[in-house]
C-alpha positions as YAML, in Angstrom:
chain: A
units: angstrom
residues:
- id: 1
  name: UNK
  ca: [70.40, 183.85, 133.71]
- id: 2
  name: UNK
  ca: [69.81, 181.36, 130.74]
- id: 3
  name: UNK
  ca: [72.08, 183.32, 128.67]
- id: 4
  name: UNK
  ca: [74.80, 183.43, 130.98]
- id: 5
  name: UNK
  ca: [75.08, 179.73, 131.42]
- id: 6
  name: UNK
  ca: [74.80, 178.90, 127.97]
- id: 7
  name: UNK
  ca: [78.69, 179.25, 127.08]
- id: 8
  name: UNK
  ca: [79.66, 176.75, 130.19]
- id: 9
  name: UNK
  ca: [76.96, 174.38, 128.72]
- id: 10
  name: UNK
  ca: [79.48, 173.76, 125.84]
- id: 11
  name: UNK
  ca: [82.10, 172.44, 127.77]
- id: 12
  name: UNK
  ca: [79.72, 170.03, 128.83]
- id: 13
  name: UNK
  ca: [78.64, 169.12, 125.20]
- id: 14
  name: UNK
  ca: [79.18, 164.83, 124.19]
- id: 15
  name: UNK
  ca: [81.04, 165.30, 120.86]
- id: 16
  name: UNK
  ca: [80.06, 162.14, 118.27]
- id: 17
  name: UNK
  ca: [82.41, 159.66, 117.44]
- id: 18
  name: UNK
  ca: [84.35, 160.46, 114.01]
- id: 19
  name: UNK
  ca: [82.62, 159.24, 111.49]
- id: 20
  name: UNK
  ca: [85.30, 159.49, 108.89]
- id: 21
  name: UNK
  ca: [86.90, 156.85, 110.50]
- id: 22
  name: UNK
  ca: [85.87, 153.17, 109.15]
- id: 23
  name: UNK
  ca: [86.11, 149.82, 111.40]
- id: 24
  name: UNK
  ca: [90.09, 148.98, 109.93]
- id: 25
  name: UNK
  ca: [90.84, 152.31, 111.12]
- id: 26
  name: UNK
  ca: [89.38, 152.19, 114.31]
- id: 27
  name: UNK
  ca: [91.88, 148.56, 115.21]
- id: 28
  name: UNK
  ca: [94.73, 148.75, 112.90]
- id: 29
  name: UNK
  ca: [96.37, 145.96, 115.12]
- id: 30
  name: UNK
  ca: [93.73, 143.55, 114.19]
- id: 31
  name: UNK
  ca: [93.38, 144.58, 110.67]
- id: 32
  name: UNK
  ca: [96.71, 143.81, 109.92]
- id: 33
  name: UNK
  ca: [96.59, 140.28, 111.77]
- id: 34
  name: UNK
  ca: [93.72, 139.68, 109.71]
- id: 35
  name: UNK
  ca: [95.51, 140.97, 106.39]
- id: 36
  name: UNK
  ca: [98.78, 139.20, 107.59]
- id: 37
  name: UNK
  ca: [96.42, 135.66, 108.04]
- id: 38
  name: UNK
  ca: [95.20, 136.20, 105.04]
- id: 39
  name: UNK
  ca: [98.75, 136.53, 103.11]
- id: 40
  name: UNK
  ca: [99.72, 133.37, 104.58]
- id: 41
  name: UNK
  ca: [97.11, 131.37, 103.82]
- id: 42
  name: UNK
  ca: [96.91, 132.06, 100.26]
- id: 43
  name: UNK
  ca: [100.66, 131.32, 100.34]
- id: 44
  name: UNK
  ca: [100.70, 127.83, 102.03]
- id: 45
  name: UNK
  ca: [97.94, 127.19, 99.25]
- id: 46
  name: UNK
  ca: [100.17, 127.65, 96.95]
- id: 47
  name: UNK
  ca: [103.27, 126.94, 98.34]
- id: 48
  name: UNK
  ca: [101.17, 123.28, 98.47]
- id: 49
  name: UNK
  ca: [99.46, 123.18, 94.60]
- id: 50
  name: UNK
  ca: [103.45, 124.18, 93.46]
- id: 51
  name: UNK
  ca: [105.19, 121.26, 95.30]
- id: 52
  name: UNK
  ca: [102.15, 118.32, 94.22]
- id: 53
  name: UNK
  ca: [102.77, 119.65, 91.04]
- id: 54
  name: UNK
  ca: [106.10, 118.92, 91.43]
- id: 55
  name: UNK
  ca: [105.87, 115.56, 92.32]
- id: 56
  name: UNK
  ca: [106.24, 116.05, 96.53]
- id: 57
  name: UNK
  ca: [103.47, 114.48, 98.72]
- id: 58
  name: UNK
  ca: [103.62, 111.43, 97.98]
- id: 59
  name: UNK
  ca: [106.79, 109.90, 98.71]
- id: 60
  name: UNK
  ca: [108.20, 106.40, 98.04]
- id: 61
  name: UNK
  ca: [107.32, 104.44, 101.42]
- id: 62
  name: UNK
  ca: [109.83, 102.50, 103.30]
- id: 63
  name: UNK
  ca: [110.00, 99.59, 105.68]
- id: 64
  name: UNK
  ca: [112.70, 98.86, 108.07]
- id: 65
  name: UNK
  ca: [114.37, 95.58, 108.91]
- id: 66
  name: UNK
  ca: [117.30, 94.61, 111.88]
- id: 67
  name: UNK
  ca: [118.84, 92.69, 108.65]
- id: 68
  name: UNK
  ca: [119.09, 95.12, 105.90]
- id: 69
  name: UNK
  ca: [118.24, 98.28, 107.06]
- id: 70
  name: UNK
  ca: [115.29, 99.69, 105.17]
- id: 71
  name: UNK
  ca: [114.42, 99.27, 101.96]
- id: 72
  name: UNK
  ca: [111.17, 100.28, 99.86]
- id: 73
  name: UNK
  ca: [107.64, 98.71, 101.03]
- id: 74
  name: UNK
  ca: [106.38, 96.36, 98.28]
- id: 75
  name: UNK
  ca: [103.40, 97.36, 96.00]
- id: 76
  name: UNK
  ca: [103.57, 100.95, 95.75]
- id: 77
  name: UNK
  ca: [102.95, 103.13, 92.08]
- id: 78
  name: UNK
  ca: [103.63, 106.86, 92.69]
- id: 79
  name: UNK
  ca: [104.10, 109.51, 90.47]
- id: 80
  name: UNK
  ca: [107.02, 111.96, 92.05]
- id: 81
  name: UNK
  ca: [109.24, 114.49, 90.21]
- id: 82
  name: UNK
  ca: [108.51, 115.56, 87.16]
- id: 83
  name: UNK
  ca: [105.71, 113.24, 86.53]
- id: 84
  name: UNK
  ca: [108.71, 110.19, 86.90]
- id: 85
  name: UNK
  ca: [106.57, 107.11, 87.56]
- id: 86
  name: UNK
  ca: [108.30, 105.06, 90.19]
- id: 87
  name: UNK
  ca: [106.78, 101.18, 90.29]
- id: 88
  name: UNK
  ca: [107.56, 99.04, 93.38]
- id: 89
  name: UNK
  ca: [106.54, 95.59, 92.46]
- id: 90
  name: UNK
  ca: [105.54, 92.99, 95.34]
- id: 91
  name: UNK
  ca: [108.83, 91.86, 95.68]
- id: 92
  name: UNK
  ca: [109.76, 95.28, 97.13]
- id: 93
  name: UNK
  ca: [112.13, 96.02, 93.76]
- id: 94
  name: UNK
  ca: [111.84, 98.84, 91.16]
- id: 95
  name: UNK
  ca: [110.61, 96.91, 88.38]
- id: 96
  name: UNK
  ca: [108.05, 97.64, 85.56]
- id: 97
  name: UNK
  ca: [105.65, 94.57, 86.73]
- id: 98
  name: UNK
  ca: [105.20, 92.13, 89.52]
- id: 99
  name: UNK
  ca: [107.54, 88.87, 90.00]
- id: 100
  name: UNK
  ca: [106.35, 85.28, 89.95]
- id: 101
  name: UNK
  ca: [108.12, 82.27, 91.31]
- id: 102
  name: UNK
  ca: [110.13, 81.65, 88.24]
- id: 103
  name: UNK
  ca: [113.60, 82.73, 88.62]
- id: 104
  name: UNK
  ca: [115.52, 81.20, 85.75]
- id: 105
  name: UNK
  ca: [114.46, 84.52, 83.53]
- id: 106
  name: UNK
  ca: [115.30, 87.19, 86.16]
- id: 107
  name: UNK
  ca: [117.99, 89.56, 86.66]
- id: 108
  name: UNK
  ca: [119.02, 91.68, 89.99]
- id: 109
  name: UNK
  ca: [120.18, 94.64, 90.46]
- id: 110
  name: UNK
  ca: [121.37, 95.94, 93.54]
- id: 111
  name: UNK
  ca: [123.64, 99.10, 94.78]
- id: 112
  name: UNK
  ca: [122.87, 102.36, 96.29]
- id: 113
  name: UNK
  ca: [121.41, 105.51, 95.07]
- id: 114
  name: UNK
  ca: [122.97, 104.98, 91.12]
- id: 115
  name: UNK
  ca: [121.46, 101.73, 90.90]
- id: 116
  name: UNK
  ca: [117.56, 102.56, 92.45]
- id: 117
  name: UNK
  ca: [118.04, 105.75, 89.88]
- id: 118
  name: UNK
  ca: [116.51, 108.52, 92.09]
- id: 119
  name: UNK
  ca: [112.57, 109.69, 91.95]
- id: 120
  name: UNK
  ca: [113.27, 112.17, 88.92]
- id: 121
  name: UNK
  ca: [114.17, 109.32, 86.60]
- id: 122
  name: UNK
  ca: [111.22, 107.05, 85.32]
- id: 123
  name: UNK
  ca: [111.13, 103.10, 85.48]
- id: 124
  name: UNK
  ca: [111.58, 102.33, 82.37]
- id: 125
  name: UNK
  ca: [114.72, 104.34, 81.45]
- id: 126
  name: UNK
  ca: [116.79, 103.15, 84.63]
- id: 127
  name: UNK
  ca: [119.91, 101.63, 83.49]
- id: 128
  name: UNK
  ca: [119.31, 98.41, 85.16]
- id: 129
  name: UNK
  ca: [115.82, 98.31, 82.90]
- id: 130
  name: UNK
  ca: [117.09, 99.33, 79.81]
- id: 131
  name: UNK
  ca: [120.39, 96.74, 80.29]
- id: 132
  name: UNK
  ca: [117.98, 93.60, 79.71]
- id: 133
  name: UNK
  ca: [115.41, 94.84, 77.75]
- id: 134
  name: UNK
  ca: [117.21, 93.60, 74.39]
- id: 135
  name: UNK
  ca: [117.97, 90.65, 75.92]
- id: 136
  name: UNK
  ca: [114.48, 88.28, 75.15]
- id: 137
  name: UNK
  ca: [113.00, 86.44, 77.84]
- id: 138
  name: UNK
  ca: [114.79, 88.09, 80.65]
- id: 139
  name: UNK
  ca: [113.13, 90.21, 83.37]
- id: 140
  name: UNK
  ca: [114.51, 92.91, 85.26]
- id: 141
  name: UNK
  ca: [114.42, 93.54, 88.55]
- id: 142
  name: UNK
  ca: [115.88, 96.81, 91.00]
- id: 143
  name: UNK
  ca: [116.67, 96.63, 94.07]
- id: 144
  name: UNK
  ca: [118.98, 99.64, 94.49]
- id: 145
  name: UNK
  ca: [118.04, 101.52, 97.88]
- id: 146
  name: UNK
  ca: [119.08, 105.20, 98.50]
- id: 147
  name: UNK
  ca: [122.37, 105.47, 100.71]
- id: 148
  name: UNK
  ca: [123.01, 101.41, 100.97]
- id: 149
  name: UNK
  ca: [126.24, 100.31, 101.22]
- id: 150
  name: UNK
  ca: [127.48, 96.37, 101.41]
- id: 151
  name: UNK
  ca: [126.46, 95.66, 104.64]
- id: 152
  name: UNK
  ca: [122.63, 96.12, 103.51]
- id: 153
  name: UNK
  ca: [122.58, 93.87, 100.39]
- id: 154
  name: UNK
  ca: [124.45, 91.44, 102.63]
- id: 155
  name: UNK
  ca: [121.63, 91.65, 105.27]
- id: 156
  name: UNK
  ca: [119.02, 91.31, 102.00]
- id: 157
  name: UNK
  ca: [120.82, 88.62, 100.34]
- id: 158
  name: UNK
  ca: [122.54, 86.05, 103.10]
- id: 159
  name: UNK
  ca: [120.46, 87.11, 105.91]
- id: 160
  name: UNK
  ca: [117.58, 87.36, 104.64]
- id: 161
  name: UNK
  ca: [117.97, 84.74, 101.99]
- id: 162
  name: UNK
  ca: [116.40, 87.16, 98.90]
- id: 163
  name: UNK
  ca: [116.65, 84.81, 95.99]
- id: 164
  name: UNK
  ca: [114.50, 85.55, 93.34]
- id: 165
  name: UNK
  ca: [116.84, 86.00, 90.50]
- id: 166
  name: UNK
  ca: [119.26, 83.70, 88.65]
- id: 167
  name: UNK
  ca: [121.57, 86.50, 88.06]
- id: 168
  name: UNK
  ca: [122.92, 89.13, 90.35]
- id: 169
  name: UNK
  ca: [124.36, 92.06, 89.59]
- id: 170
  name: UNK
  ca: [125.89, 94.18, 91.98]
- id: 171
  name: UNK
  ca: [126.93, 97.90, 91.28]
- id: 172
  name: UNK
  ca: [128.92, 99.79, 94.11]
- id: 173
  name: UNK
  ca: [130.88, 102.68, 94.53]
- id: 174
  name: UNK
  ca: [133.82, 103.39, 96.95]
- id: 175
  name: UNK
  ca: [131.68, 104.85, 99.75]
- id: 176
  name: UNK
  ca: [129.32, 101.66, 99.55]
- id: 177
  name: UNK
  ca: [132.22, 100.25, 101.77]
- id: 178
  name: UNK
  ca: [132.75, 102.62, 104.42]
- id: 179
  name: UNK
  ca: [128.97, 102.84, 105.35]
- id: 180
  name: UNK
  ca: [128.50, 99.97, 107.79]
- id: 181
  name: UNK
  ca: [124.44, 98.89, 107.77]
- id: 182
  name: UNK
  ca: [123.13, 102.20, 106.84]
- id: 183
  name: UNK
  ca: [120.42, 102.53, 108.68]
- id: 184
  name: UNK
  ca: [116.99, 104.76, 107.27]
- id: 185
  name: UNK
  ca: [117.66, 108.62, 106.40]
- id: 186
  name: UNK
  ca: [115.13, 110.43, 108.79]
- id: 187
  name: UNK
  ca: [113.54, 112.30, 105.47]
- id: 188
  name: UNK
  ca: [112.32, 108.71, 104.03]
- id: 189
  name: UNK
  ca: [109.10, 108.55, 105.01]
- id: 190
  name: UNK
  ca: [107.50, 105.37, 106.33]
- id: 191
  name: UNK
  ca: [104.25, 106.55, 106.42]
- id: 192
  name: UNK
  ca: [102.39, 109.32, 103.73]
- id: 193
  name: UNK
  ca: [102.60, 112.96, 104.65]
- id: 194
  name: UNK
  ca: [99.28, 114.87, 104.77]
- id: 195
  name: UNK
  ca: [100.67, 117.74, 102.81]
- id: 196
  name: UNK
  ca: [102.97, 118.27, 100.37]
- id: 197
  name: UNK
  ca: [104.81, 120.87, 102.20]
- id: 198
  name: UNK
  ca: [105.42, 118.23, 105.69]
- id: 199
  name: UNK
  ca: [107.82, 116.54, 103.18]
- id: 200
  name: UNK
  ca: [109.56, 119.38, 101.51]
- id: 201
  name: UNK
  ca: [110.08, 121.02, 105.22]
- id: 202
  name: UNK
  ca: [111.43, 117.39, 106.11]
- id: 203
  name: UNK
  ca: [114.56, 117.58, 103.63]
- id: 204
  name: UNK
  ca: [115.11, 121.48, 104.43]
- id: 205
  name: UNK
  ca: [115.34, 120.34, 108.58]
- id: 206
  name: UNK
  ca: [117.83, 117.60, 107.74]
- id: 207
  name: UNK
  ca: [119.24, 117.94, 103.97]
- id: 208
  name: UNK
  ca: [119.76, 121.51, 103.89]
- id: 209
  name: UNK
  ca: [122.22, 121.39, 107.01]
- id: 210
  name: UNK
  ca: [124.31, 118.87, 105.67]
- id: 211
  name: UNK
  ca: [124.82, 120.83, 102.48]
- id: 212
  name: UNK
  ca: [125.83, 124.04, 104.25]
- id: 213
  name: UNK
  ca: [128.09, 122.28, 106.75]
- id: 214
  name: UNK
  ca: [128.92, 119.17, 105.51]
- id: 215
  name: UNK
  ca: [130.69, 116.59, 107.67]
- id: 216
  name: UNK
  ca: [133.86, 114.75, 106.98]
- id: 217
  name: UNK
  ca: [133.63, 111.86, 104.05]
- id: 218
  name: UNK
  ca: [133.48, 108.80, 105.30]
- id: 219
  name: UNK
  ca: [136.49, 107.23, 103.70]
- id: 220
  name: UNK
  ca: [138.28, 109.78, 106.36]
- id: 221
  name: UNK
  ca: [136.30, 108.85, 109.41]
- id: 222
  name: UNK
  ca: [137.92, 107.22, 112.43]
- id: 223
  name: UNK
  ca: [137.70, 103.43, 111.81]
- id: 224
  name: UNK
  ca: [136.73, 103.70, 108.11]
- id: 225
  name: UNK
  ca: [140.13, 101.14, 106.64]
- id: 226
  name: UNK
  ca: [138.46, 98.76, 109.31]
- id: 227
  name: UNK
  ca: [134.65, 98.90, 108.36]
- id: 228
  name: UNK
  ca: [136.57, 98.72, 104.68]
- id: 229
  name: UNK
  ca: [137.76, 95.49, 105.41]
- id: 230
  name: UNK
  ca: [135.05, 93.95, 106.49]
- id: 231
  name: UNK
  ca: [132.44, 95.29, 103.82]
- id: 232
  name: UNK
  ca: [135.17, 93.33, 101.55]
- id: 233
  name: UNK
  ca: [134.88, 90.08, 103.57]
- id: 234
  name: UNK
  ca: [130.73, 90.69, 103.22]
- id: 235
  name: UNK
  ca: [131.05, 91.07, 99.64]
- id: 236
  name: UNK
  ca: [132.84, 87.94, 99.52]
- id: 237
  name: UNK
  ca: [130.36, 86.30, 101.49]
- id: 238
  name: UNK
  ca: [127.62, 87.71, 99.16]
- id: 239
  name: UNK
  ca: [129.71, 86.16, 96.09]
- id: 240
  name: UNK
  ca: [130.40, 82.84, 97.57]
- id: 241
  name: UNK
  ca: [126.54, 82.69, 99.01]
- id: 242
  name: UNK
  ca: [124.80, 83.80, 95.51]
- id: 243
  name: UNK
  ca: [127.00, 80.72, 94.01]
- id: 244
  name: UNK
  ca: [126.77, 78.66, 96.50]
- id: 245
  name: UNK
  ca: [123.01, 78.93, 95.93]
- id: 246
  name: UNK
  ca: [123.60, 78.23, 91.54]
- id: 247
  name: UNK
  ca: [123.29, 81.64, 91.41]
- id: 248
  name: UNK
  ca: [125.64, 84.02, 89.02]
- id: 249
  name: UNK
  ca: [127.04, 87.22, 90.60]
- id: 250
  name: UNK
  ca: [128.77, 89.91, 88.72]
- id: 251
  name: UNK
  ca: [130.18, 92.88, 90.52]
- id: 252
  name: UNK
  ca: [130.96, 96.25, 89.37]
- id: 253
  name: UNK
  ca: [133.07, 99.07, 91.19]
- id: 254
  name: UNK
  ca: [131.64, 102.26, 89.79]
- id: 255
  name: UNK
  ca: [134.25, 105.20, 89.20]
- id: 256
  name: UNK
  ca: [133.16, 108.67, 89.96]
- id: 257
  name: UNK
  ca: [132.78, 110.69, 86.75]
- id: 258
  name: UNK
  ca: [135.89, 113.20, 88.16]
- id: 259
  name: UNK
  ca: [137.58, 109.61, 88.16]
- id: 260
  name: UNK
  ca: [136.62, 109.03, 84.43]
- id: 261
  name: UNK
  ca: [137.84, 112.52, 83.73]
- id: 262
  name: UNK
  ca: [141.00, 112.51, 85.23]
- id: 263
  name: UNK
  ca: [139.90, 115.10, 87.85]
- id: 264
  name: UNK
  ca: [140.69, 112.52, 90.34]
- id: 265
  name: UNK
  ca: [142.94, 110.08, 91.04]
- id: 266
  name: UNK
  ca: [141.73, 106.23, 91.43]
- id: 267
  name: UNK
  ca: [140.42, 105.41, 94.36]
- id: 268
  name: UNK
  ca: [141.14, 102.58, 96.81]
- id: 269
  name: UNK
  ca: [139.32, 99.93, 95.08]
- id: 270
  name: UNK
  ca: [139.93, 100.51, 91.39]
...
């Protein structure tokens, strides 16, 4: 009787787990989550030590005024690309030290994008430093601000009454006219990133788009001739204000290098 049950016992028989199988084989699903996590961590980690290196994450700050715009927050010292060191005195100016009250000795500068000199180009080897460096006695002073145009300087200068300097020296290019009061670019910070990569990811979302697709210029806009004219009448009013005030004012329209060239024809101003 034993014997006869014994082969209908094996059907019966619990066979063991496979033991040639580890844990990762067991839940590939969450093995390669983990794995994945992993991978993208290391990356970000990297992806953040490459970009401080750099020179990202830790932008120039800026503050923003119903006069002028925006400009750069007095007292800041970073280091950005490159290892460029970009000074902003008290005054709120790229300048290589701080400004007193004296203004008999000091020299302006003010413009757009040429004129501040960009964060890859050091302090002391901007052009509005190195212009008054031979000159002895005479301080420099730079208050170029990325993507100004006349408006700004006018809402700095008259509005505002900024008169530290006994000389002025404004440098413009043709656009600086059709740009009304430029108002802040959303990928200048006003307050420091946490990482690196918040501020790289910043000029991707909103620089990256206008390189692919870029809009009409603004000399072609709807309205542009007008905004033109008045950005003339402000820089008139800037002139008349500055001397008005014993101030000198000189004024320089920038060609484009395809202008210097003969790649393009003059534009409306020269």
């Amino acid at each position: 009787m034993h014997s006869a049950l014994l082969p209908h016992a094996k059907a019966f028989e619990i066979k063991p787990l496979d033991s040639a199988k580890n844990r990762f084989e067991r839940r590939p699903m969450r093995t390669w989550a983990g794995v994945w996590l992993i991978v993208t961590v290391v990356a970000l980690v990297v992806a953040e030590v490459t970009l401080r290196l750099v020179g990202l994450g830790h932008p120039v700050l800026y503050e923003l005024s119903p006069e002028y715009g925006y400009r750069p927050r007095p007292d800041q010292h970073v280091e950005r690309l490159h290892g460029a060191g970009v000074r902003i005195n008290n005054l709120g100016l790229r300048a290589v030290r701080d400004w007193d009250t004296t203004t008999s000795n000091k020299v302006l500068f003010l413009g757009n994008s040429v004129t501040y000199g960009g964060s890859y180009v050091s302090d002391s080897s901007l052009f509005s430093e190195r212009a008054v460096a031979a000159a002895s006695g005479w301080v420099s002073g730079n208050g170029g601000v990325n993507g100004w145009g006349v408006d700004n300087i006018r809402g700095l200068i008259v509005t505002r009454g900024f008169l530290p300097a006994r000389t002025y020296v404004s440098v413009l290019l043709e656009v600086d006219f059709y740009r009304g009061l430029a108002q802040r670019p959303p990928y200048f910070s006003t307050a420091s990133p946490r990482f690196a990569l918040t501020e790289a990811l910043v000029h991707l979302r909103y620089q990256l788009p206008e390189l692919l697709w870029p809009g009409p210029a603004l000399e072609s806009a709807p309205g542009a001739r007008q905004k033109a004219e008045v950005a003339v009448r402000h820089l008139k009013e800037i002139d008349a204000f500055l001397r008005a005030k014993g101030r000198q004012h000189l004024i320089y329209i920038s060609p484009y290098e395809a202008q210097l060239s003969g790649g393009q024809p003059r534009d409306f101003f020269s």
